[in-house]
Short mmCIF file of C-alpha atoms in Angstrom, two decimals:
data_model
loop_
_atom_site.label_atom_id
_atom_site.label_comp_id
_atom_site.label_asym_id
_atom_site.label_seq_id
_atom_site.Cartn_x
_atom_site.Cartn_y
_atom_site.Cartn_z
CA UNK A 255 0.00 -0.01 -0.13
CA UNK A 256 1.36 3.48 -0.88
CA UNK A 257 1.04 6.64 1.27
CA UNK A 258 -0.47 6.43 4.74
CA UNK A 259 -3.19 3.99 5.18
CA UNK A 260 -6.30 4.94 7.36
CA UNK A 261 -6.86 2.71 10.24
CA UNK A 262 -10.49 2.80 11.53
CA UNK A 263 -10.80 1.97 15.40
CA UNK A 264 -14.41 1.03 16.15
CA UNK A 265 -15.59 3.51 18.59
CA UNK A 266 -18.75 2.25 19.85
CA UNK A 267 -17.20 1.85 23.27
CA UNK A 268 -13.83 0.99 24.71
CA UNK A 269 -10.12 2.03 24.65
CA UNK A 270 -10.09 3.90 21.38
CA UNK A 271 -7.86 6.88 21.46
CA UNK A 272 -4.91 5.28 23.00
CA UNK A 273 -4.34 3.82 19.64
CA UNK A 274 -3.67 7.20 17.92
CA UNK A 275 -0.15 7.66 18.78
CA UNK A 276 0.81 4.08 18.18
CA UNK A 277 -0.81 4.06 14.66
CA UNK A 278 0.74 7.49 13.79
CA UNK A 279 4.30 6.24 14.86
CA UNK A 280 3.66 3.22 12.63
CA UNK A 281 3.04 5.48 9.71
CA UNK A 282 -0.67 5.16 9.38
CA UNK A 283 -3.57 7.64 10.05
CA UNK A 284 -5.84 7.09 12.99
CA UNK A 285 -9.79 7.41 12.57
CA UNK A 286 -12.46 6.53 15.11
CA UNK A 287 -15.28 5.06 13.24
CA UNK A 288 -18.94 4.50 14.26
CA UNK A 289 -21.16 4.46 11.29
CA UNK A 290 -21.26 2.67 7.75
CA UNK A 291 -20.17 5.75 6.09
CA UNK A 292 -17.10 5.85 8.22
CA UNK A 293 -16.31 2.11 7.49
CA UNK A 294 -16.11 2.85 3.80
CA UNK A 295 -13.32 5.21 3.88
CA UNK A 296 -10.84 3.24 6.06
CA UNK A 297 -8.10 0.66 4.99
CA UNK A 298 -8.12 -1.61 7.91
CA UNK A 299 -9.91 -1.85 11.25
CA UNK A 300 -8.96 -2.41 14.86
CA UNK A 301 -11.65 -3.82 17.00
CA UNK A 302 -10.50 -2.21 20.34
CA UNK A 303 -10.40 -3.49 24.04
CA UNK A 304 -13.66 -2.82 25.98
CA UNK A 305 -16.59 -4.96 26.83
CA UNK A 306 -17.35 -7.56 24.16
CA UNK A 307 -21.11 -8.03 25.07
CA UNK A 308 -21.44 -4.35 25.09
CA UNK A 309 -20.09 -3.82 21.66
CA UNK A 310 -21.75 -6.85 20.20
CA UNK A 311 -25.20 -5.54 21.49
CA UNK A 312 -24.37 -1.99 20.15
CA UNK A 313 -23.50 -3.40 16.68
CA UNK A 314 -26.79 -5.17 16.47
CA UNK A 315 -28.87 -2.64 17.81
CA UNK A 316 -27.34 0.19 15.61
CA UNK A 317 -27.70 -2.32 12.72
CA UNK A 318 -24.10 -2.31 11.81
CA UNK A 319 -23.59 -6.00 11.55
CA UNK A 320 -23.82 -6.52 7.82
CA UNK A 321 -21.79 -3.37 6.76
CA UNK A 322 -19.12 -4.42 9.31
CA UNK A 323 -19.14 -7.93 7.84
CA UNK A 324 -18.89 -6.71 4.31
CA UNK A 325 -15.81 -4.28 5.11
CA UNK A 326 -14.10 -7.12 7.30
CA UNK A 327 -14.29 -9.57 4.31
CA UNK A 328 -12.25 -6.97 2.32
CA UNK A 329 -9.79 -5.50 4.62
CA UNK A 330 -7.25 -6.27 7.39
CA UNK A 331 -8.62 -6.45 10.91
CA UNK A 332 -7.07 -6.77 14.43
CA UNK A 333 -9.04 -7.69 17.30
CA UNK A 334 -7.78 -6.78 20.84
CA UNK A 335 -8.92 -8.76 23.96
CA UNK A 336 -12.94 -7.92 23.31
CA UNK A 337 -11.98 -7.36 19.72
CA UNK A 338 -10.44 -10.80 19.68
CA UNK A 339 -13.66 -12.45 21.04
CA UNK A 340 -15.66 -10.81 18.25
CA UNK A 341 -13.35 -12.20 15.69
CA UNK A 342 -13.26 -15.75 17.05
CA UNK A 343 -15.22 -18.65 15.25
CA UNK A 344 -16.23 -20.12 18.60
CA UNK A 345 -16.95 -18.35 21.99
CA UNK A 346 -17.16 -19.88 25.38
CA UNK A 347 -18.29 -18.37 28.88
CA UNK A 348 -20.91 -17.55 27.66
CA UNK A 349 -21.38 -18.66 24.10
CA UNK A 350 -21.91 -15.46 22.01
CA UNK A 351 -22.24 -14.29 18.44
CA UNK A 352 -19.09 -13.28 16.45
CA UNK A 353 -17.77 -12.36 12.92
CA UNK A 354 -15.93 -15.58 12.94
CA UNK A 355 -13.08 -14.21 11.01
CA UNK A 356 -10.35 -16.38 12.74
CA UNK A 357 -10.68 -20.22 13.28
CA UNK A 358 -10.04 -20.12 16.99
CA UNK A 359 -11.91 -20.84 20.14
CA UNK A 360 -11.93 -18.03 22.74
CA UNK A 361 -12.97 -18.49 26.47
CA UNK A 362 -13.80 -15.05 27.90
CA UNK A 363 -12.70 -13.65 31.24
CA UNK A 364 -10.52 -16.94 31.47
CA UNK A 365 -8.13 -15.61 33.98
CA UNK A 366 -10.92 -14.53 36.36
CA UNK A 367 -11.90 -11.00 37.54
CA UNK A 368 -9.81 -7.91 37.78
CA UNK A 369 -7.67 -9.30 40.62
CA UNK A 370 -6.07 -11.68 38.09
CA UNK A 371 -5.32 -8.83 35.48
CA UNK A 372 -1.55 -8.63 35.08
CA UNK A 373 1.39 -7.40 32.90
CA UNK A 374 3.85 -9.76 30.99
CA UNK A 375 6.56 -9.33 28.27
CA UNK A 376 5.56 -10.25 24.86
CA UNK A 377 8.26 -10.05 22.10
CA UNK A 378 10.47 -7.71 24.45
CA UNK A 379 7.48 -5.44 25.04
CA UNK A 380 5.56 -4.97 28.19
CA UNK A 381 1.80 -5.49 27.84
CA UNK A 382 -1.25 -5.79 29.97
CA UNK A 383 -3.73 -8.59 30.22
CA UNK A 384 -6.96 -7.06 31.51
CA UNK A 385 -9.72 -9.43 32.39
CA UNK A 386 -8.40 -11.18 29.39
CA UNK A 387 -9.91 -14.06 27.29
CA UNK A 388 -7.80 -17.12 26.57
CA UNK A 389 -7.39 -18.59 23.09
CA UNK A 390 -7.99 -22.25 23.97
CA UNK A 391 -7.77 -23.93 20.47
CA UNK A 392 -6.38 -22.77 17.13
CA UNK A 393 -6.80 -24.31 13.75
CA UNK A 394 -3.48 -25.49 12.12
CA UNK A 395 -4.02 -22.79 9.48
CA UNK A 396 -3.55 -20.07 12.11
CA UNK A 397 -0.03 -18.62 12.88
CA UNK A 398 0.83 -18.28 16.43
CA UNK A 399 3.14 -15.29 16.84
CA UNK A 400 3.43 -15.26 20.69
CA UNK A 401 2.28 -17.45 23.78
CA UNK A 402 1.91 -16.64 27.16
CA UNK A 403 1.99 -19.40 29.90
CA UNK A 404 1.53 -21.76 27.00
CA UNK A 405 -1.53 -20.27 25.70
CA UNK A 406 -1.58 -18.35 22.14
CA UNK A 407 -1.94 -14.68 22.90
CA UNK A 408 -1.01 -13.14 19.49
CA UNK A 409 -2.20 -15.07 16.39
CA UNK A 410 -2.69 -14.28 12.74
CA UNK A 411 -4.21 -15.72 9.53
CA UNK A 412 -4.27 -13.88 6.37
CA UNK A 413 -5.65 -10.40 6.81
CA UNK A 414 -6.56 -11.10 10.21
CA UNK A 415 -4.76 -10.61 13.49
CA UNK A 416 -5.82 -11.05 17.35
CA UNK A 417 -4.08 -10.18 20.62
CA UNK A 418 -5.68 -11.08 23.97
CA UNK A 419 -3.35 -8.26 25.58
CA UNK A 420 -3.32 -4.52 25.31
CA UNK A 421 -0.27 -3.05 23.57
CA UNK A 422 -2.08 0.27 23.37
CA UNK A 423 -1.69 0.75 27.16
CA UNK A 424 1.99 0.88 26.70
CA UNK A 425 3.45 4.45 25.98
CA UNK A 426 6.39 3.29 23.78
CA UNK A 427 5.38 4.19 20.30
CA UNK A 428 4.72 2.26 17.97
CA UNK A 429 4.27 -1.20 19.69
CA UNK A 430 5.55 -4.19 17.73
CA UNK A 431 1.85 -5.36 17.17
CA UNK A 432 0.79 -2.03 15.81
CA UNK A 433 3.90 -2.10 13.39
CA UNK A 434 3.07 -5.54 12.32
CA UNK A 435 -0.46 -4.69 11.80
CA UNK A 436 0.41 -1.71 9.63
CA UNK A 437 2.75 -4.01 7.51
CA UNK A 438 -0.47 -6.14 6.65
CA UNK A 439 -2.27 -3.31 5.08
CA UNK B 1349 12.76 -7.21 18.98
CA UNK B 1350 15.53 -6.84 21.75
CA UNK B 1351 14.31 -6.74 25.41
CA UNK B 1352 15.78 -3.36 26.12
CA UNK B 1353 13.27 -1.95 23.50
CA UNK B 1354 10.84 -1.26 26.30
CA UNK B 1355 11.25 1.13 29.06
CA UNK B 1356 8.23 -0.16 31.38
CA UNK B 1357 6.44 3.03 30.41
CA UNK B 1358 3.07 1.54 30.85
CA UNK B 1359 -0.52 2.59 32.05
CA UNK B 1360 -1.07 0.43 35.10
CA UNK B 1361 -3.75 -2.31 35.06
CA UNK B 1362 -5.87 -0.52 37.58
CA UNK B 1363 -6.15 2.33 35.13
CA UNK B 1364 -6.24 -0.03 32.12
CA UNK B 1365 -9.64 -1.39 33.29
CA UNK B 1366 -10.96 2.12 33.50
CA UNK B 1367 -9.70 2.66 29.90
CA UNK B 1368 -11.73 -0.37 28.74
CA UNK B 1369 -15.00 1.24 30.16
CA UNK B 1370 -14.72 4.32 28.37
CA UNK B 1371 -17.65 5.66 26.17
CA UNK B 1372 -19.91 3.41 28.28
CA UNK B 1373 -22.91 3.38 30.93
CA UNK B 1374 -22.10 2.10 34.48
CA UNK B 1375 -25.47 1.28 36.26
CA UNK B 1376 -26.58 0.67 39.74
CA UNK B 1377 -28.35 -2.56 40.41
CA UNK B 1378 -29.91 -3.76 43.46
CA UNK B 1379 -30.83 -7.32 42.45
CA UNK B 1380 -29.40 -10.12 40.04
CA UNK B 1381 -32.37 -9.36 37.91
CA UNK B 1382 -31.59 -5.82 37.40
CA UNK B 1383 -27.96 -6.72 36.55
CA UNK B 1384 -29.34 -8.82 33.72
CA UNK B 1385 -31.46 -5.99 32.53
CA UNK B 1386 -28.35 -3.57 32.61
CA UNK B 1387 -26.14 -6.22 30.89
CA UNK B 1388 -28.66 -6.92 28.13
CA UNK B 1389 -29.15 -3.25 27.60
CA UNK B 1390 -25.35 -2.69 26.89
CA UNK B 1391 -24.13 -1.49 30.23
CA UNK B 1392 -20.27 -1.74 30.43
CA UNK B 1393 -20.28 -2.56 34.16
CA UNK B 1394 -22.74 -2.55 36.93
CA UNK B 1395 -22.55 -1.32 40.55
CA UNK B 1396 -23.94 -3.77 43.00
CA UNK B 1397 -25.79 -2.04 45.61
CA UNK B 1398 -28.42 -2.76 48.43
CA UNK B 1399 -30.39 0.48 47.61
CA UNK B 1400 -29.97 3.07 44.99
CA UNK B 1401 -29.16 6.56 46.13
CA UNK B 1402 -32.68 7.97 46.18
CA UNK B 1403 -33.78 5.11 48.32
CA UNK B 1404 -30.81 5.78 50.65
CA UNK B 1405 -31.96 9.44 50.99
CA UNK B 1406 -35.38 8.29 51.81
CA UNK B 1407 -34.26 5.57 54.36
CA UNK B 1408 -31.99 7.91 56.30
CA UNK B 1409 -29.97 6.45 59.17
CA UNK B 1410 -26.35 5.15 58.19
CA UNK B 1411 -25.72 3.71 54.90
CA UNK B 1412 -23.10 1.06 54.73
CA UNK B 1413 -21.40 -1.34 52.41
CA UNK B 1414 -23.96 -3.94 50.83
CA UNK B 1415 -24.24 -7.38 52.17
CA UNK B 1416 -21.56 -9.58 50.39
CA UNK B 1417 -24.19 -12.37 49.64
CA UNK B 1418 -26.03 -9.83 47.35
CA UNK B 1419 -22.79 -8.66 45.69
CA UNK B 1420 -21.87 -12.34 44.91
CA UNK B 1421 -25.26 -13.07 43.53
CA UNK B 1422 -24.91 -10.21 41.24
CA UNK B 1423 -21.39 -11.24 40.21
CA UNK B 1424 -22.64 -14.80 39.52
CA UNK B 1425 -25.01 -13.51 36.73
CA UNK B 1426 -22.67 -10.78 35.27
CA UNK B 1427 -20.31 -11.29 32.53
CA UNK B 1428 -19.30 -7.44 32.63
CA UNK B 1429 -17.33 -5.92 35.51
CA UNK B 1430 -18.94 -5.72 38.93
CA UNK B 1431 -18.23 -2.79 41.03
CA UNK B 1432 -19.32 -2.31 44.74
CA UNK B 1433 -19.19 0.73 47.15
CA UNK B 1434 -17.46 1.20 50.49
CA UNK B 1435 -17.66 4.02 52.87
CA UNK B 1436 -15.08 6.88 52.66
CA UNK B 1437 -12.26 5.91 54.89
CA UNK B 1438 -13.60 2.53 55.66
CA UNK B 1439 -10.69 0.24 54.46
CA UNK B 1440 -11.99 -2.85 56.33
CA UNK B 1441 -15.19 -2.72 53.91
CA UNK B 1442 -12.76 -2.36 51.12
CA UNK B 1443 -10.74 -5.37 52.20
CA UNK B 1444 -14.08 -7.36 52.14
CA UNK B 1445 -14.82 -6.22 48.66
CA UNK B 1446 -11.42 -7.12 47.49
CA UNK B 1447 -11.71 -10.54 49.19
CA UNK B 1448 -15.13 -11.03 47.50
CA UNK B 1449 -13.17 -10.27 44.18
CA UNK B 1450 -15.24 -7.36 42.77
CA UNK B 1451 -13.57 -5.63 39.80
CA UNK B 1452 -13.75 -1.95 41.05
CA UNK B 1453 -14.24 -0.47 44.55
CA UNK B 1454 -16.20 2.84 44.68
CA UNK B 1455 -15.09 4.76 47.86
CA UNK B 1456 -18.38 6.59 47.92
CA UNK B 1457 -20.00 9.66 49.29
CA UNK B 1458 -23.28 8.08 48.73
CA UNK B 1459 -22.73 5.82 51.89
CA UNK B 1460 -22.30 7.52 55.31
CA UNK B 1461 -18.44 8.31 55.61
CA UNK B 1462 -16.62 6.08 58.33
CA UNK B 1463 -13.76 8.74 58.56
CA UNK B 1464 -14.03 12.42 58.25
CA UNK B 1465 -10.29 13.08 58.07
CA UNK B 1466 -8.71 10.36 55.85
CA UNK B 1467 -9.70 8.58 52.66
CA UNK B 1468 -8.47 5.02 52.10
CA UNK B 1469 -5.05 4.38 51.16
CA UNK B 1470 -5.86 2.86 47.92
CA UNK B 1471 -2.08 1.96 46.98
CA UNK B 1472 -2.61 -0.90 49.45
CA UNK B 1473 -5.00 -2.80 47.23
CA UNK B 1474 -4.68 -4.67 44.09
CA UNK B 1475 -8.46 -3.91 43.10
CA UNK B 1476 -8.74 -0.56 41.51
CA UNK B 1477 -10.72 2.25 43.04
CA UNK B 1478 -12.81 4.98 41.79
CA UNK B 1479 -13.59 8.13 43.73
CA UNK B 1480 -15.80 11.07 43.34
CA UNK B 1481 -14.53 14.80 43.06
CA UNK B 1482 -16.08 18.19 42.76
CA UNK B 1483 -12.86 19.97 41.69
CA UNK B 1484 -9.38 19.31 40.16
CA UNK B 1485 -7.71 19.53 43.81
CA UNK B 1486 -10.03 16.92 45.08
CA UNK B 1487 -9.40 14.69 42.07
CA UNK B 1488 -5.75 14.97 42.30
CA UNK B 1489 -5.74 14.08 46.16
CA UNK B 1490 -7.77 10.92 45.28
CA UNK B 1491 -5.40 9.88 42.55
CA UNK B 1492 -2.53 10.67 44.92
CA UNK B 1493 -4.05 8.25 47.32
CA UNK B 1494 -4.06 5.49 44.46
CA UNK B 1495 -7.50 6.09 42.76
CA UNK B 1496 -7.41 4.74 39.27
CA UNK B 1497 -10.62 6.43 38.01
CA UNK B 1498 -12.32 9.71 38.87
CA UNK B 1499 -16.01 10.66 38.63
CA UNK B 1500 -17.85 13.77 39.37
CA UNK B 1501 -19.79 13.72 42.48
CA UNK B 1502 -22.91 15.39 41.36
CA UNK B 1503 -25.77 15.12 43.68
CA UNK B 1504 -26.56 11.29 43.71
CA UNK B 1505 -30.28 10.17 43.97
CA UNK B 1506 -31.87 13.62 43.02
CA UNK B 1507 -32.28 13.11 39.19
CA UNK B 1508 -30.91 16.66 38.95
CA UNK B 1509 -27.94 17.10 36.68
CA UNK B 1510 -26.90 20.54 37.93
CA UNK B 1511 -24.29 19.41 40.50
CA UNK B 1512 -22.57 17.05 38.03
CA UNK B 1513 -22.39 19.78 35.37
CA UNK B 1514 -20.81 22.12 37.95
CA UNK B 1515 -18.32 19.60 39.04
CA UNK B 1516 -17.29 18.63 35.37
CA UNK B 1517 -17.26 22.12 34.30
CA UNK B 1518 -15.11 23.16 37.41
CA UNK B 1519 -12.59 20.24 36.75
CA UNK B 1520 -12.36 20.99 33.06
CA UNK B 1521 -12.03 24.68 33.64
CA UNK B 1522 -9.09 24.04 36.26
CA UNK B 1523 -7.42 21.63 33.86
CA UNK B 1524 -7.28 24.49 31.05
CA UNK B 1525 -6.14 27.01 33.87
CA UNK B 1526 -3.19 24.73 34.80
CA UNK B 1527 -2.34 23.97 31.34
CA UNK B 1528 -1.78 27.70 30.53
CA UNK B 1529 0.32 28.23 33.68
CA UNK B 1530 4.15 28.90 33.68
CA UNK B 1531 5.97 25.97 35.29
CA UNK B 1532 7.07 28.25 38.15
CA UNK B 1533 3.41 28.84 38.99
CA UNK B 1534 2.79 25.14 39.65
CA UNK B 1535 3.79 25.09 43.35
CA UNK B 1536 1.68 27.72 44.57
CA UNK B 1537 -1.29 26.09 42.68
CA UNK B 1538 -0.54 23.00 44.37
CA UNK B 1539 -0.68 24.75 47.60
CA UNK B 1540 -3.82 26.64 46.97
CA UNK B 1541 -5.66 23.69 45.56
CA UNK B 1542 -4.31 21.12 48.01
CA UNK B 1543 -3.02 18.97 45.15
CA UNK B 1544 0.02 16.79 44.81
CA UNK B 1545 2.65 18.84 42.98
CA UNK B 1546 3.75 15.96 40.63
CA UNK B 1547 0.36 15.27 39.55
CA UNK B 1548 -0.14 19.00 38.46
CA UNK B 1549 2.90 18.64 36.51
CA UNK B 1550 1.35 15.70 34.57
CA UNK B 1551 -2.00 17.64 34.17
CA UNK B 1552 -0.05 20.69 32.72
CA UNK B 1553 1.96 18.44 30.25
CA UNK B 1554 -1.09 16.19 29.29
CA UNK B 1555 -4.00 18.80 29.49
CA UNK B 1556 -6.07 16.10 31.22
CA UNK B 1557 -6.39 14.14 34.33
CA UNK B 1558 -3.94 11.35 34.73
CA UNK B 1559 -6.71 8.82 34.88
CA UNK B 1560 -10.00 8.62 33.08
CA UNK B 1561 -12.75 11.14 34.14
CA UNK B 1562 -16.39 9.92 34.20
CA UNK B 1563 -19.62 11.72 35.28
CA UNK B 1564 -22.00 10.68 38.07
CA UNK B 1565 -24.69 12.07 40.19
CA UNK B 1566 -27.93 13.10 38.94
CA UNK B 1567 -28.12 11.39 35.25
CA UNK B 1568 -31.67 10.61 34.50
CA UNK B 1569 -32.05 11.03 30.68
CA UNK B 1570 -30.36 10.12 27.47
CA UNK B 1571 -29.85 14.08 27.08
CA UNK B 1572 -28.40 14.36 30.65
CA UNK B 1573 -25.71 11.53 29.54
CA UNK B 1574 -25.02 13.47 26.09
CA UNK B 1575 -24.63 16.74 28.03
CA UNK B 1576 -21.93 15.15 30.51
CA UNK B 1577 -20.04 13.40 27.67
CA UNK B 1578 -19.90 16.80 25.74
CA UNK B 1579 -18.59 18.47 28.86
CA UNK B 1580 -15.66 16.17 28.78
CA UNK B 1581 -16.69 12.86 30.67
CA UNK B 1582 -15.38 9.72 29.29
CA UNK B 1583 -18.20 7.57 30.53
CA UNK B 1584 -21.27 7.91 32.73
CA UNK B 1585 -22.48 6.34 35.89
CA UNK B 1586 -26.36 6.22 36.12
CA UNK B 1587 -27.47 5.53 39.77
CA UNK B 1588 -31.42 6.02 40.46
CA UNK B 1589 -32.01 7.14 36.79
CA UNK B 1590 -32.64 3.82 35.37
CA UNK B 1591 -34.35 1.54 38.07
CA UNK B 1592 -36.42 4.74 39.44
CA UNK B 1593 -37.73 5.56 35.85
CA UNK B 1594 -41.12 4.17 34.67
CA UNK B 1595 -39.37 1.65 32.11
CA UNK B 1596 -35.89 0.88 33.33
CA UNK B 1597 -35.28 -1.45 30.26
CA UNK B 1598 -35.93 1.29 27.78
CA UNK B 1599 -34.33 3.81 29.90
CA UNK B 1600 -31.17 1.72 30.05
CA UNK B 1601 -31.03 1.03 26.37
CA UNK B 1602 -31.68 4.71 25.55
CA UNK B 1603 -29.10 6.09 27.75
CA UNK B 1604 -26.42 3.61 26.40
CA UNK B 1605 -27.24 4.71 22.89
CA UNK B 1606 -26.94 8.49 23.75
CA UNK B 1607 -23.59 8.04 25.51
CA UNK B 1608 -22.17 6.13 22.51
CA UNK B 1609 -23.47 8.64 20.07
CA UNK B 1610 -23.40 11.54 22.49
CA UNK B 1611 -21.97 13.94 19.53
CA UNK B 1612 -24.72 13.18 17.09
CA UNK B 1613 -28.22 15.02 18.16
CA UNK B 1614 -30.04 13.13 15.51
CA UNK B 1615 -29.25 9.75 17.41
CA UNK B 1616 -29.83 11.31 20.82
CA UNK B 1617 -33.10 12.44 19.62
CA UNK B 1618 -34.02 9.05 18.61
CA UNK B 1619 -32.77 7.56 21.99
CA UNK B 1620 -35.05 10.22 23.62
CA UNK B 1621 -38.02 9.13 21.65
CA UNK B 1622 -37.57 5.30 22.77
CA UNK B 1623 -38.10 5.81 26.62
CA UNK B 1624 -41.77 4.93 26.57
CA UNK B 1625 -42.20 6.29 30.08
CA UNK B 1626 -41.05 9.34 32.28
CA UNK B 1627 -37.94 9.74 34.05
CA UNK B 1628 -37.31 9.58 37.70
CA UNK B 1629 -38.90 12.40 39.68
CA UNK B 1630 -36.26 15.08 40.26
CA UNK B 1631 -35.22 16.92 43.43
CA UNK B 1632 -34.49 20.53 43.38
CA UNK B 1633 -31.09 20.97 45.14
CA UNK B 1634 -32.12 23.72 47.50
CA UNK B 1635 -34.93 21.35 48.89
CA UNK B 1636 -32.24 19.10 50.46
CA UNK B 1637 -31.06 19.60 53.85
CA UNK B 1638 -27.29 20.52 54.26
CA UNK B 1639 -26.36 17.27 56.12
CA UNK B 1640 -28.03 15.19 53.44
CA UNK B 1641 -26.00 16.66 50.53
CA UNK B 1642 -23.73 13.76 49.62
CA UNK B 1643 -21.35 15.83 47.68
CA UNK B 1644 -20.11 17.58 50.86
CA UNK B 1645 -18.90 14.28 52.15
CA UNK B 1646 -15.17 13.63 51.77
CA UNK B 1647 -12.79 16.53 51.08
#
């Protein structure tokens, strides 16, 4: 891709603005997106951290499902924590609807409550796991880019990428994950 | 990627959870059934309580932490974060809430203060705290004690937005004032506000509080939520406003919608037409006896 691609961060709820400095440092443009009109103009999507049940309900209530699905079919997508849940083919605890972009199984709140939230180094970069899901199962076609305690935490297949941790909460710009995502566009 | 790439310059996980709650609505609930209504409506978190603030006002007497069994029942049915309140300065109540495993503790003026001089040393806890504030100095004192999230105090249980607006405008105006200061002026501002000097440095550099800044206290309609968000709130707490309205389910959904699209009047209008009922009855602030003004609790 030539020029500076526009990365749309779905801004219905969650940690949106923290992506701006990472995206800009990685050589792309940041845009918070909420409507089908916004979705059309971006080159790639980030489904940010937040509450996956809330995002799911808002996507359905605001009738954004079809427009998002159409855009996701054609563009790179990176789901973070809640966003990774929206991308997983199968969701447990409880089972919920998803865009099924990645052949992985994700268990929500697998580490427990906020008491179990923690930081760890992934690829030499400090990141946070916040009420994080666990990727329990990955199809062999999925590339596992990093593991933590044996579980896949950074995965990729084709134009889709997911992390169960939050590189956007770290203030050294850009994170290796943002850099890798921009390279996918 | 070499290991020395990272300086450990990271937002701590307590504030990290608050970042995940941005752009959302946190709803007071008193039963597991209400918690389900809140989650189905799209709340980002629930506040587990024995009574909503307007009922606390009516009941009078001493308002304490809710019974642990009730909080646990609400946690059991919720997949979103669960918060619970302890009294100002009552660190033993906070220890119980931490032992239960709630996701956030609200050291709240809605309950009767346990200590009129000292707030809880929130650094002692692994669970994050949210605290109320009326102005920048108060917000920074609470952050200095370890609060990971600030909300306006407003005047809880009134359905009257005027105090939350006053507090949000006050905090935002003081932030602008500090940003415009010469560095040499910060120490006397710290003295006058009673705010930690180091935190004032951060406010001046960043142009915002060092932690997320939410609104609370008197939000009763989608328009109230949109107002707070436009004044600078990053999320809203709704206490009595939902379950004391005519139609809690519709109010909950409509307030969530208006918060997500606070900057689009056409959508806030839509949300305002979906209420199918009237809002909770509001209370004029001057009708409240001075000792029952919750915003004056804490310092």
